[in-house]
CSV table of C-alpha atoms in Angstrom, one decimal:
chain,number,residue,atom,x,y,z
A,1101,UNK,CA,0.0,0.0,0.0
A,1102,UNK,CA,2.3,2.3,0.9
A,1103,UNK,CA,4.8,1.4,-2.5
A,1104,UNK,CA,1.2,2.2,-3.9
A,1105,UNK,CA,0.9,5.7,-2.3
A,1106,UNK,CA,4.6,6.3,-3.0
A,1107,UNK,CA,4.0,5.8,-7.0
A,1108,UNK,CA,1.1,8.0,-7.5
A,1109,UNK,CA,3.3,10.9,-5.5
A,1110,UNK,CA,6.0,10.7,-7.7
A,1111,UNK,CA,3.6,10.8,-10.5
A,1112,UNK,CA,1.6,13.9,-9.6
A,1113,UNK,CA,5.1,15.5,-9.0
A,1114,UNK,CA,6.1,14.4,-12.8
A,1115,UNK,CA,2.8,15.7,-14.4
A,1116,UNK,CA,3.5,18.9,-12.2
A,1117,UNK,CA,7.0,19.5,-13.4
A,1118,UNK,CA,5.5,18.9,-16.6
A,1119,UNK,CA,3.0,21.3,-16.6
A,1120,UNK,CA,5.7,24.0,-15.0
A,1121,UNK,CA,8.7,23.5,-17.3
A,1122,UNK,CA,7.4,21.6,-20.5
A,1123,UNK,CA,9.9,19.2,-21.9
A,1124,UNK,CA,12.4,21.7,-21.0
A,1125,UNK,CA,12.5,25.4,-19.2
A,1126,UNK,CA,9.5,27.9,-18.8
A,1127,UNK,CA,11.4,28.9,-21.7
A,1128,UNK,CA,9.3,26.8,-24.3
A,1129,UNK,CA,11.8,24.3,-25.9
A,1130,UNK,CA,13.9,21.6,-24.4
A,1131,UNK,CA,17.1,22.9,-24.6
A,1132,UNK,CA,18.7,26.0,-24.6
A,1133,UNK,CA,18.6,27.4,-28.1
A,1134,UNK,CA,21.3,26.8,-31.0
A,1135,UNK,CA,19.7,29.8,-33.1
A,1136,UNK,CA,17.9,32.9,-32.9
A,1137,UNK,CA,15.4,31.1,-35.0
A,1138,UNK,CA,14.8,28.8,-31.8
A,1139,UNK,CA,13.5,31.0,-29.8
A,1140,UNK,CA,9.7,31.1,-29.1
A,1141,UNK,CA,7.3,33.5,-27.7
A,1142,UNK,CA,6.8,33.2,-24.2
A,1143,UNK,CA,11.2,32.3,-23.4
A,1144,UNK,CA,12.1,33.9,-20.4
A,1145,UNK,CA,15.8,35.4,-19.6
A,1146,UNK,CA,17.4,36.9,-17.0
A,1147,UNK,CA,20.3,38.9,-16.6
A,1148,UNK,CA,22.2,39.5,-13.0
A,1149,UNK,CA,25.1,41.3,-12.0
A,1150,UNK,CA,26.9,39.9,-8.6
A,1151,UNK,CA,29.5,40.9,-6.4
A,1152,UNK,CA,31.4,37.7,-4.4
A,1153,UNK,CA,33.5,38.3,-2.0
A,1154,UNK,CA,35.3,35.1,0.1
A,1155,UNK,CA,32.6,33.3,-1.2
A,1156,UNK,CA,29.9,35.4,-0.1
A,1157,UNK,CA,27.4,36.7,-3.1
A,1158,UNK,CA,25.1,39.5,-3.6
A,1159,UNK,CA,23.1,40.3,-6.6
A,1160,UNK,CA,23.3,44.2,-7.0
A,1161,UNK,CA,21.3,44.1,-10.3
A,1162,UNK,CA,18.6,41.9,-11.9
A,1163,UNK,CA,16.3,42.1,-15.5
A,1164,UNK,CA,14.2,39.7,-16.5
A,1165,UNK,CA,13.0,39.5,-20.3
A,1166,UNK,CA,10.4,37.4,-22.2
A,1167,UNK,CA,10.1,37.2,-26.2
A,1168,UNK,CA,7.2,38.1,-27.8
A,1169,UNK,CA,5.7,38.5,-31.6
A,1170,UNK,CA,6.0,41.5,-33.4
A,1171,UNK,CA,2.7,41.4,-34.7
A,1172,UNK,CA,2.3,44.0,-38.2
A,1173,UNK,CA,0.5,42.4,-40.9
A,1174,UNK,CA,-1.8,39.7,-41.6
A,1175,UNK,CA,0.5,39.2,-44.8
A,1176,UNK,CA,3.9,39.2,-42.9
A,1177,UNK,CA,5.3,36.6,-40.8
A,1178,UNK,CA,6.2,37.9,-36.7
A,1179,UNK,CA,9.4,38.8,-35.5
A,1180,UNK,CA,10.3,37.6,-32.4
A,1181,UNK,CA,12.4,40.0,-30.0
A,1182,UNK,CA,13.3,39.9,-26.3
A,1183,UNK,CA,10.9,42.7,-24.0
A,1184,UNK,CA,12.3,43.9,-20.4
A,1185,UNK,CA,9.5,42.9,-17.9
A,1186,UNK,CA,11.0,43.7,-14.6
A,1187,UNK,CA,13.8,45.2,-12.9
A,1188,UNK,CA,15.3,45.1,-9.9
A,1189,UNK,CA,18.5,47.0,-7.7
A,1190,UNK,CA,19.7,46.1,-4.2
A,1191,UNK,CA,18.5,48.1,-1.7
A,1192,UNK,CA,21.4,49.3,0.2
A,1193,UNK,CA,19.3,50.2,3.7
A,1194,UNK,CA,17.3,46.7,3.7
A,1195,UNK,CA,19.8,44.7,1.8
A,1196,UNK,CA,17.6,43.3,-0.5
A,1197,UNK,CA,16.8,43.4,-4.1
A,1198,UNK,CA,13.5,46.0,-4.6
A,1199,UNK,CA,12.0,46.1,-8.0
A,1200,UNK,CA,13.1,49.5,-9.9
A,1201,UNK,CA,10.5,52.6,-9.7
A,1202,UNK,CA,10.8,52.6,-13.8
A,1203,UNK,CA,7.8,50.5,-14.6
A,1204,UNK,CA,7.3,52.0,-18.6
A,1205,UNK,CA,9.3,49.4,-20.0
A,1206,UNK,CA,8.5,49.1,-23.6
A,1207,UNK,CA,6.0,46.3,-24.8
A,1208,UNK,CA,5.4,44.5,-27.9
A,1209,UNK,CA,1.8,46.4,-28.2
A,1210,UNK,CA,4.0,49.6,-28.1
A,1211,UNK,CA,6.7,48.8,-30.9
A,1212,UNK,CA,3.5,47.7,-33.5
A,1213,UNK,CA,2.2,50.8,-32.7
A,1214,UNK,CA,5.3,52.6,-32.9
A,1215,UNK,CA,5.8,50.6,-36.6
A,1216,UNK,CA,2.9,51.4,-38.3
A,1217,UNK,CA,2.4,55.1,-37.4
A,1218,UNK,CA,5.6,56.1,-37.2
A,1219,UNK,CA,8.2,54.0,-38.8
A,1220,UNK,CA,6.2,52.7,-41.5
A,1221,UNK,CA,5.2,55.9,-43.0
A,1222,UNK,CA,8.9,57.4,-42.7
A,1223,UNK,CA,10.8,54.6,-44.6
A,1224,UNK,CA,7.8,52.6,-46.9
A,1225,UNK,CA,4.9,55.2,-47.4
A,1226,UNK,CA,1.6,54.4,-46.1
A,1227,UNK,CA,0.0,53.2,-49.3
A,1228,UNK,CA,2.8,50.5,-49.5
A,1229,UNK,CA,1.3,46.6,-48.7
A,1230,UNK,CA,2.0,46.7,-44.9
A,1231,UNK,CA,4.3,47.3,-42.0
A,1232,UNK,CA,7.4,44.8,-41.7
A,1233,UNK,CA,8.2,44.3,-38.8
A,1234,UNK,CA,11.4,42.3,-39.4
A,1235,UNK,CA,13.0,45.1,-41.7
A,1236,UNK,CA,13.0,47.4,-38.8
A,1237,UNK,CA,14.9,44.1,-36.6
A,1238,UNK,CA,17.1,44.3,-39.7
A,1239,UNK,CA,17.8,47.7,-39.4
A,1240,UNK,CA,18.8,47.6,-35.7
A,1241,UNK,CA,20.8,44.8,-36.6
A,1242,UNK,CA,22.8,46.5,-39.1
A,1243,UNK,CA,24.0,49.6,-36.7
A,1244,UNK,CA,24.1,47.1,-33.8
A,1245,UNK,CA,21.3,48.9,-31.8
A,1246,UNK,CA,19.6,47.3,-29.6
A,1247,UNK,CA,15.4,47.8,-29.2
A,1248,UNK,CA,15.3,49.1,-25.8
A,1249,UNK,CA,18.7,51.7,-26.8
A,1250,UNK,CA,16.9,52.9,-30.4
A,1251,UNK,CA,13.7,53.9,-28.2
A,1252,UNK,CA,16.0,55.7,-25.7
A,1253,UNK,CA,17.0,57.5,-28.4
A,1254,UNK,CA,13.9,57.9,-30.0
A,1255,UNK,CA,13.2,59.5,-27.0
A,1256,UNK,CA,15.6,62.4,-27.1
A,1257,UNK,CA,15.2,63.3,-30.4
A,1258,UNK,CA,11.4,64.2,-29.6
A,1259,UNK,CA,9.9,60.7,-31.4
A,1260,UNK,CA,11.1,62.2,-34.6
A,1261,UNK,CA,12.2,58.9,-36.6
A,1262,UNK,CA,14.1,61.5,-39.6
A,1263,UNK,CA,16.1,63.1,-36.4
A,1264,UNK,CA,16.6,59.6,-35.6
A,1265,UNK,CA,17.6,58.3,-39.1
A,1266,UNK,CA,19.6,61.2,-39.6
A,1267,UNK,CA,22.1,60.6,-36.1
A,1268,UNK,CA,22.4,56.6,-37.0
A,1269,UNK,CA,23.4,56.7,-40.2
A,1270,UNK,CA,25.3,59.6,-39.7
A,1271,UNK,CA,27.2,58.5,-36.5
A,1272,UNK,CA,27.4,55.0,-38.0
A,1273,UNK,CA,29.0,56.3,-41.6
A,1274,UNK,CA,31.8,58.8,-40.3
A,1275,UNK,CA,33.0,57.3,-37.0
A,1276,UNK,CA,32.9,53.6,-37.3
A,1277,UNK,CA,36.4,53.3,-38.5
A,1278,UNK,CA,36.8,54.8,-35.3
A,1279,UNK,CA,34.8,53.5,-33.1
A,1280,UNK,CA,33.4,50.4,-34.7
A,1281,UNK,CA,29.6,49.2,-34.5
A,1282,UNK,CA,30.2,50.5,-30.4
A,1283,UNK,CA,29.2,54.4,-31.2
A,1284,UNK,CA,26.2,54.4,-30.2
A,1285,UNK,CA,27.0,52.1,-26.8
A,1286,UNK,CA,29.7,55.0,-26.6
A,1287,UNK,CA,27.6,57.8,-26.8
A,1288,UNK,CA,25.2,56.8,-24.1
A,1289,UNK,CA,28.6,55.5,-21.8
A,1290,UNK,CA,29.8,59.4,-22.0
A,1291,UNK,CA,26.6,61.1,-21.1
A,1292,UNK,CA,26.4,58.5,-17.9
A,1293,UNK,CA,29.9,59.4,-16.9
A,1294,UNK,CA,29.0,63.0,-17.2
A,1295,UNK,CA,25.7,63.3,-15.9
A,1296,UNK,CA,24.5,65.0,-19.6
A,1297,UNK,CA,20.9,63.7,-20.2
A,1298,UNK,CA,20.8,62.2,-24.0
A,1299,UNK,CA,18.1,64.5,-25.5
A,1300,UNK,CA,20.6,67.6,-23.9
A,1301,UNK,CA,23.8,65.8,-25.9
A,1302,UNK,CA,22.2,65.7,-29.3
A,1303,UNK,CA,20.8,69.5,-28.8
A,1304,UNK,CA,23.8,71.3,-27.6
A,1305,UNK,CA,25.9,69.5,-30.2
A,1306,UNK,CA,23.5,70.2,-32.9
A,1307,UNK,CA,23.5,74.0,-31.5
A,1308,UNK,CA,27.3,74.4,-31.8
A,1309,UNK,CA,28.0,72.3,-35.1
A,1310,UNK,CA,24.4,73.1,-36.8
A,1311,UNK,CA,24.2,69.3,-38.3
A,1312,UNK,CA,25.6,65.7,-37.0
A,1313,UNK,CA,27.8,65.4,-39.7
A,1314,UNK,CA,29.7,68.6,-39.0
A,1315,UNK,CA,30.6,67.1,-35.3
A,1316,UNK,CA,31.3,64.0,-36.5
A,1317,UNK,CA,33.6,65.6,-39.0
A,1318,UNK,CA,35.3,67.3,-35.8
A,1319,UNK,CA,35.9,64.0,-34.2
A,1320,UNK,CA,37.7,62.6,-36.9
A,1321,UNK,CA,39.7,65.5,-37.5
A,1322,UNK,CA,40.8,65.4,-33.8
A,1323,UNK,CA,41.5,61.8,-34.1
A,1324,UNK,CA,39.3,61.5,-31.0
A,1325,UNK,CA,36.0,59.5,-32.3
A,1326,UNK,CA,33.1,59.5,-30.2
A,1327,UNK,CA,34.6,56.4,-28.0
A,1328,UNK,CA,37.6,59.2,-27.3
A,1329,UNK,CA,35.5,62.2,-26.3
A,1330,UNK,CA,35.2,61.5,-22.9
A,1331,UNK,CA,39.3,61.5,-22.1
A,1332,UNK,CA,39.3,65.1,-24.0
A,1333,UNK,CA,36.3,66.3,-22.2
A,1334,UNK,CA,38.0,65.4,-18.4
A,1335,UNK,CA,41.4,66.8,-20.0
A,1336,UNK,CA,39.4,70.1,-21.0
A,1337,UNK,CA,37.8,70.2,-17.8
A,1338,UNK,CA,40.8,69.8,-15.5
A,1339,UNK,CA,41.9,72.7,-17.2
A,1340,UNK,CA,39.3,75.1,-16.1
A,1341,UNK,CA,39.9,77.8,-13.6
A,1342,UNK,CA,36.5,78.2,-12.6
A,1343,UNK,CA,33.1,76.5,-12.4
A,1344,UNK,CA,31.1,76.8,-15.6
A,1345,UNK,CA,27.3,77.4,-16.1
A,1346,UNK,CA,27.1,74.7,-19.1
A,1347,UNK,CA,30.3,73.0,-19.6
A,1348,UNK,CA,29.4,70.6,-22.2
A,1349,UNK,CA,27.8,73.6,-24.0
A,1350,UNK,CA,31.5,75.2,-23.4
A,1351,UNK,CA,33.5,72.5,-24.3
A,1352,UNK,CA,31.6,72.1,-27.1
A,1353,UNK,CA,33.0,75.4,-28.6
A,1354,UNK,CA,36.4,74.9,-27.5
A,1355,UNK,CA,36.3,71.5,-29.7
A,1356,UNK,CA,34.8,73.4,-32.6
A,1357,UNK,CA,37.9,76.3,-32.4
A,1358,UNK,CA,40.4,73.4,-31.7
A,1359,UNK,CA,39.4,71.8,-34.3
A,1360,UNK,CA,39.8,75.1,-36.9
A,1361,UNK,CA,43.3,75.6,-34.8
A,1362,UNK,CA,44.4,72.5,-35.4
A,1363,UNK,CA,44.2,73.0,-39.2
A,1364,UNK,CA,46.7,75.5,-38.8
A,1365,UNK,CA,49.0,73.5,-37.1
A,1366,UNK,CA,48.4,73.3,-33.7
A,1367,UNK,CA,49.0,70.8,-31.6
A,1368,UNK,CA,45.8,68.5,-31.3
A,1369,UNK,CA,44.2,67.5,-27.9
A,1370,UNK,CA,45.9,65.6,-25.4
A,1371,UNK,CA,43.7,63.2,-23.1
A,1372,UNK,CA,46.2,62.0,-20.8
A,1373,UNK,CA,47.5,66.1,-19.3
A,1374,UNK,CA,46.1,66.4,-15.5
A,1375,UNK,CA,48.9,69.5,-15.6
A,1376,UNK,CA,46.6,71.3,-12.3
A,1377,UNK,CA,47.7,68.4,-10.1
A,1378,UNK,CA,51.1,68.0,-11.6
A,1379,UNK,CA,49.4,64.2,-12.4
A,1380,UNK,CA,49.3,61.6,-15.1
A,1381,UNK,CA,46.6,59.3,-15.9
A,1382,UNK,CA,48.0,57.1,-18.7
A,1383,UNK,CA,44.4,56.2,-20.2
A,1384,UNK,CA,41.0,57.2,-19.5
A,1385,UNK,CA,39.3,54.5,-21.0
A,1386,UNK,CA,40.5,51.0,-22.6
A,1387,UNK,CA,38.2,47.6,-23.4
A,1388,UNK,CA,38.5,44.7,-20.8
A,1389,UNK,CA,36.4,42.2,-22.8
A,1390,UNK,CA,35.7,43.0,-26.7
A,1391,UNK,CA,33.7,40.7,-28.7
A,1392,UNK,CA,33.6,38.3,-26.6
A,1393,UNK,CA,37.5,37.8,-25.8
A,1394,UNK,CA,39.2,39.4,-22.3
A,1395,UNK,CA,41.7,42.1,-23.8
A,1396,UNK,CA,45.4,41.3,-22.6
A,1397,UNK,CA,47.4,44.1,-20.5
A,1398,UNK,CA,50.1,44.0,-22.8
A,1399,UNK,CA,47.6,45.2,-25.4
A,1400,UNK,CA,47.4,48.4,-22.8
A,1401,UNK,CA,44.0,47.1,-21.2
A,1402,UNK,CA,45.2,49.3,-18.2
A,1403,UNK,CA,46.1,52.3,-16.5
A,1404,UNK,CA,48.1,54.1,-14.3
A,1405,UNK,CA,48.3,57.5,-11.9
A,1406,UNK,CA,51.7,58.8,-11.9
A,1407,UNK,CA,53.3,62.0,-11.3
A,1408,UNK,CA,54.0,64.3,-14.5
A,1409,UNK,CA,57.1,63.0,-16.7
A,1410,UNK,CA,57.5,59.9,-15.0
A,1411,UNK,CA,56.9,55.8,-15.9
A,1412,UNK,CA,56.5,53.0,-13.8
A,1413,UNK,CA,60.1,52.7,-13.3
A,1414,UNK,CA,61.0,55.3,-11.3
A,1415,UNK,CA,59.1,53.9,-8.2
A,1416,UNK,CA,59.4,51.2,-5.2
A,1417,UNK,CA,57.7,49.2,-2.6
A,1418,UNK,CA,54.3,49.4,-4.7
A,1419,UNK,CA,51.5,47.3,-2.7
A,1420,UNK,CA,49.0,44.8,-4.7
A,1421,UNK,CA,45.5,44.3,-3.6
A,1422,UNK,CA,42.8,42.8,-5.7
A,1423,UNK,CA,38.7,43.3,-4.6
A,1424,UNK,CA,36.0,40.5,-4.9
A,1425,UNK,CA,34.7,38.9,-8.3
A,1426,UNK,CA,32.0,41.1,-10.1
A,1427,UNK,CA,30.2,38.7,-12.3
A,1428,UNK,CA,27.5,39.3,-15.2
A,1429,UNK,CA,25.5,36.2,-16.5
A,1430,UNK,CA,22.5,36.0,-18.4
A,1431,UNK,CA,20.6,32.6,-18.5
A,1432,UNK,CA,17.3,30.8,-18.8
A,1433,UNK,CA,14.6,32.5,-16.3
A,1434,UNK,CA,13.8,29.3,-14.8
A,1435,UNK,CA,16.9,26.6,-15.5
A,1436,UNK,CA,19.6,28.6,-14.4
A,1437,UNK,CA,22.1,26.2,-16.0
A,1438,UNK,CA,21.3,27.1,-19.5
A,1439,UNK,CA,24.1,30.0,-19.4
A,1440,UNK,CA,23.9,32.6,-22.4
A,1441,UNK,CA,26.3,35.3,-21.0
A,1442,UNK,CA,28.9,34.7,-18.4
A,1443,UNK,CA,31.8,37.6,-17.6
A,1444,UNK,CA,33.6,37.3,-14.2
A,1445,UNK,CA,36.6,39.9,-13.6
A,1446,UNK,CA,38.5,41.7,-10.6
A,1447,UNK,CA,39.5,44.8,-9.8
A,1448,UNK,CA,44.0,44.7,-9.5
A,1449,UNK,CA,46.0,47.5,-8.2
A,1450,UNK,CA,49.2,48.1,-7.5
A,1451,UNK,CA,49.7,50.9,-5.4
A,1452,UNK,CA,51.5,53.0,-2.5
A,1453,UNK,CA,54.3,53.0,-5.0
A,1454,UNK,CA,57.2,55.8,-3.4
A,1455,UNK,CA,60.0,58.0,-5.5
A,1456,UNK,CA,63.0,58.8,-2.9
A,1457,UNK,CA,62.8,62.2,-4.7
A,1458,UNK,CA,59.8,63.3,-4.2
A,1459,UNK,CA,56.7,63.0,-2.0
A,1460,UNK,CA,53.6,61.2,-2.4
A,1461,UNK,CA,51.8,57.5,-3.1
A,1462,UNK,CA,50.8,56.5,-6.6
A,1463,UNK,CA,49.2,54.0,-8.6
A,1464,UNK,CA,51.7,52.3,-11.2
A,1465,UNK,CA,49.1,49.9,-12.2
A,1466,UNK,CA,45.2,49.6,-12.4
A,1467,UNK,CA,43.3,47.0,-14.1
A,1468,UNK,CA,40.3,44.9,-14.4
A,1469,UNK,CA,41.5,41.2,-14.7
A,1470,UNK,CA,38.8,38.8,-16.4
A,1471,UNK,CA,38.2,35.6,-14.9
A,1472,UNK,CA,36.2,33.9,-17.2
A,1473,UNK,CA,34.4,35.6,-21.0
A,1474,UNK,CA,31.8,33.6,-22.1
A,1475,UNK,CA,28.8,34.3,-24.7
A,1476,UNK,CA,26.8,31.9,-26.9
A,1477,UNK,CA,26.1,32.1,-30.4
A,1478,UNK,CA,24.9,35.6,-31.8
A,1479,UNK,CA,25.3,36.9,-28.9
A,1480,UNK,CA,27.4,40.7,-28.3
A,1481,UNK,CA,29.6,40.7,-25.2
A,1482,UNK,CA,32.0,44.2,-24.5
A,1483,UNK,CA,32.6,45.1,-21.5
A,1484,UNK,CA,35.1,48.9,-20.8
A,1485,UNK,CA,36.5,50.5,-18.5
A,1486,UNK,CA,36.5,55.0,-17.7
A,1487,UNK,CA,38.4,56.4,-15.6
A,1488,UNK,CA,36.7,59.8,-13.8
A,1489,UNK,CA,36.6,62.4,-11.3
A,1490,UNK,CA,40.9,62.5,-11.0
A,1491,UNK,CA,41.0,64.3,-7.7
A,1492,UNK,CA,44.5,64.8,-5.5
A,1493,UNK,CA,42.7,63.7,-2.0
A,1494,UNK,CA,46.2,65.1,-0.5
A,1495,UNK,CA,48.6,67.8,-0.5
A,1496,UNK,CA,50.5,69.2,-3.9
A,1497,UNK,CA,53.3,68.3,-2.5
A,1498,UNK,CA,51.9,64.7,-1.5
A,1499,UNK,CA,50.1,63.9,-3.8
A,1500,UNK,CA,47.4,60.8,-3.0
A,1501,UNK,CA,45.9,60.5,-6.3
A,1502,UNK,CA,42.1,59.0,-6.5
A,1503,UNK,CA,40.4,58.0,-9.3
A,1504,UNK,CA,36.6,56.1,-10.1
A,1505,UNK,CA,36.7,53.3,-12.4
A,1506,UNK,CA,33.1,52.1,-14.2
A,1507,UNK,CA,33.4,49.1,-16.0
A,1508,UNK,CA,30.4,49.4,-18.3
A,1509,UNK,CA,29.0,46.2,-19.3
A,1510,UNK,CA,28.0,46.1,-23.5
A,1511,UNK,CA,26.1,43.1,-24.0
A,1512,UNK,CA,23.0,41.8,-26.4
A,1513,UNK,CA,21.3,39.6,-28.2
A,1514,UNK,CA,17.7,39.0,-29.9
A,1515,UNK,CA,17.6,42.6,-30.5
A,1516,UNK,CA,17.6,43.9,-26.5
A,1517,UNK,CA,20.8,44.8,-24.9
A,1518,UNK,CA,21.7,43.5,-21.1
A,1519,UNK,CA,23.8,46.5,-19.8
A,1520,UNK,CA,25.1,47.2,-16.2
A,1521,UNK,CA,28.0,49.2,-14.9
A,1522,UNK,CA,30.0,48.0,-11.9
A,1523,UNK,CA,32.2,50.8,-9.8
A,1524,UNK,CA,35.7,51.1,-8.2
A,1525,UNK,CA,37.5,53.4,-6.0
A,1526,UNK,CA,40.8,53.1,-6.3
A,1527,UNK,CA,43.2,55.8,-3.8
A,1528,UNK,CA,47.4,55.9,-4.3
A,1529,UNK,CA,47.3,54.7,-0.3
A,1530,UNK,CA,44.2,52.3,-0.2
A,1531,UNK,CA,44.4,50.4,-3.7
A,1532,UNK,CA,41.3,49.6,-5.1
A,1533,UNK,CA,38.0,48.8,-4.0
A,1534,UNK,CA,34.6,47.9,-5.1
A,1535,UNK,CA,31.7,50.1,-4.6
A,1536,UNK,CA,28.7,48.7,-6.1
């Protein structure tokens, strides 16, 4: 009787599973997908970022997506692409994760809409035979823009698809040799690092240069790219003796008169001059993980904070200390074994490095060392590193030098982008440290 009782549990908890996970995940197939192709409405994904520390984790960061149809036309096959359906940061004062205040996210319902009364018109005329949905997946495709990124910037251009079409192809066209398919990842990446809201970038620089193409033009001239503007921004900044009203609108015109100057000869910008506190920073930016492979330091995926006219060298009795692992993975919602994304790296520095000649502790070397780079087929993986707010937190003569590091997370796949940033301190006397 009770082999009896024992058989018909195990079979209620079968049909159960069943029921729950299909033949597979909640995901809808029974295996984690080979192809995009593979991928059915209803699959649900979700993408964390974790800090562990002596074997100790905590998730800082968590989104969960589902795919959905594209519906368009009763004469046009869907297109299936991913939709953010929650989000959720740790909450420093309870310590747990809380689900974000942004509830807009953008649905399926929204992009048809957005297709045939916007899109549609702009690029196929309205009397043509319907709205495709999967030429506008093409198009994102093509300038590597995710869905969630091209409504952003939908967004700051006022909903006007020609401002739209006019920035992607423009930025795409001139600054790719550049800056790759990553421009857009970059523009986004310097208005975060200075605080500029997106619709505010594209106005003021519109403003100054009077068409995209003319900035563009700018960048190239300079050398700098879009992926480059940040390290010249900070460098122009530094510079400054007093506290400006607008300084992007400021530094804006400076670039447009260094630009002319440098035609004439003049010596073109340097990123790496932090002359007010008789500093160095040997790079404000360099890639940790691109397409998918960790960058080596020898490559120069690294910096340093040294004083003026010196190298790594001229100091001694430099200190070495390394924080937790920071780890972003993206897998099935439900079977948390079917991995898409996996990226685990530290934070290194050497520092409290001495010169017998002069005063002060420095950093000779700061990097982010990658553990483990893993991504799945079609999938986009980059991870960088900035370097900002250079502050001396000592004397001139003393100099303890103290910089931020954001490793910015690049990383997507079924047309939605998975992106987090993870942040440093790192202090000529303390070494480096992470900070959430």
């Amino acid at each position: 009787m009770k082999l009896k009782q024992n058989l018909i549990l195990i079979c209620i908890l079968a049909l159960l599973t069943t029921a729950l996970f299909g033949t597979g995940g909640c995901g809808g197939g029974s295996s984690l997908p080979t192809t995009p192709k593979e991928i059915e409405p209803g699959s649900e994904y979700e993408g964390t970022l974790s800090f562990n520390d002596n074997g100790e984790e905590t998730i800082l960061m968590s989104t969960r997506y589902e795919a959905h149809n594209i519906e368009t036309s009763a004469s046009l096959p869907p297109a299936v692409a991913l939709f953010v359906t929650e989000e959720k940061y740790l909450d420093e004062t309870s310590g747990k994760l809380k689900a974000s205040s942004n509830t807009s996210f953008t649905t399926e319902n929204d992009v048809e809409t957005f297709l045939k009364d916007s899109w549609d018109p702009f690029y196929d005329g309205k009397d043509d035979e319907g709205v495709n949905a999967q030429e506008f997946l093409d198009f994102l495709t093509e300038y590597n823009m995710p869905m969630d990124q091209f409504f952003r910037f939908l967004k700051a251009t006022g909903d006007s698809v020609s401002e739209l079409d006019d920035i992607v192809k423009v930025y795409s066209s001139q600054l790719e040799e550049l800056d790759g398919k990553d421009v857009f990842n970059e523009i986004e990446s310097f208005c975060d690092l200075t605080g500029i809201e997106l619709g505010t970038y594209f106005t003021d620089v519109k403003e100054t240069f009077a068409t995209y193409s003319s900035f563009c033009s700018k960048l190239v001239e300079l050398g700098t790219g879009q992926s480059g503007l940040y390290s010249s921004y900070v460098d122009w900044y530094m510079d400054q003796e007093t506290e400006l009203a607008d300084p992007f609108d400021s530094f804006l015109s400076y670039l447009k008169n260094k630009s002319n100057n440098a035609k004439n000869g003049e010596d073109k910008i340097d990123p790496v001059k932090i002359a007010k506190l008789g500093l160095e920073v040997v790079k404000f930016g360099w890639d940790v993980i691109k397409d998918g492979k960790p960058q080596l330091s020898a490559d120069g995926a690294f910096t340093s904070v040294l004083r003026k006219d010196t190298s790594g060298l001229d100091y001694e009795y430099a200190k070495t200390n390394k924080t937790g692992t920071i780890e972003y993975k993206v897998t099935d919602a439900w079977i948390k074994s079917w991995v898409l994304i996996d990226a685990k790296m530290k934070g290194v520095a050497s520092y409290a490095a001495t010169n017998p000649n002069f005063g002060g502790q420095y950093l000779p070397n700061v990097q982010l060392d990658v553990e483990n780079s893993y991504a799945i087929w079609g999938m986009n993986l980059n991870i960088n590193a900035q370097v900002s707010n250079v502050i001396n937190a000592s004397s001139v003569a003393n100099p303890d030098p103290e910089i931020d590091v954001i490793a910015k997370v690049n990383a997507g796949w079924l047309f939605q982008s998975f992106g987090q940033s993870a942040y440093f301190k790192v202090q000529g006397s303390r070494g480096i440290s992470f900070k959430g």
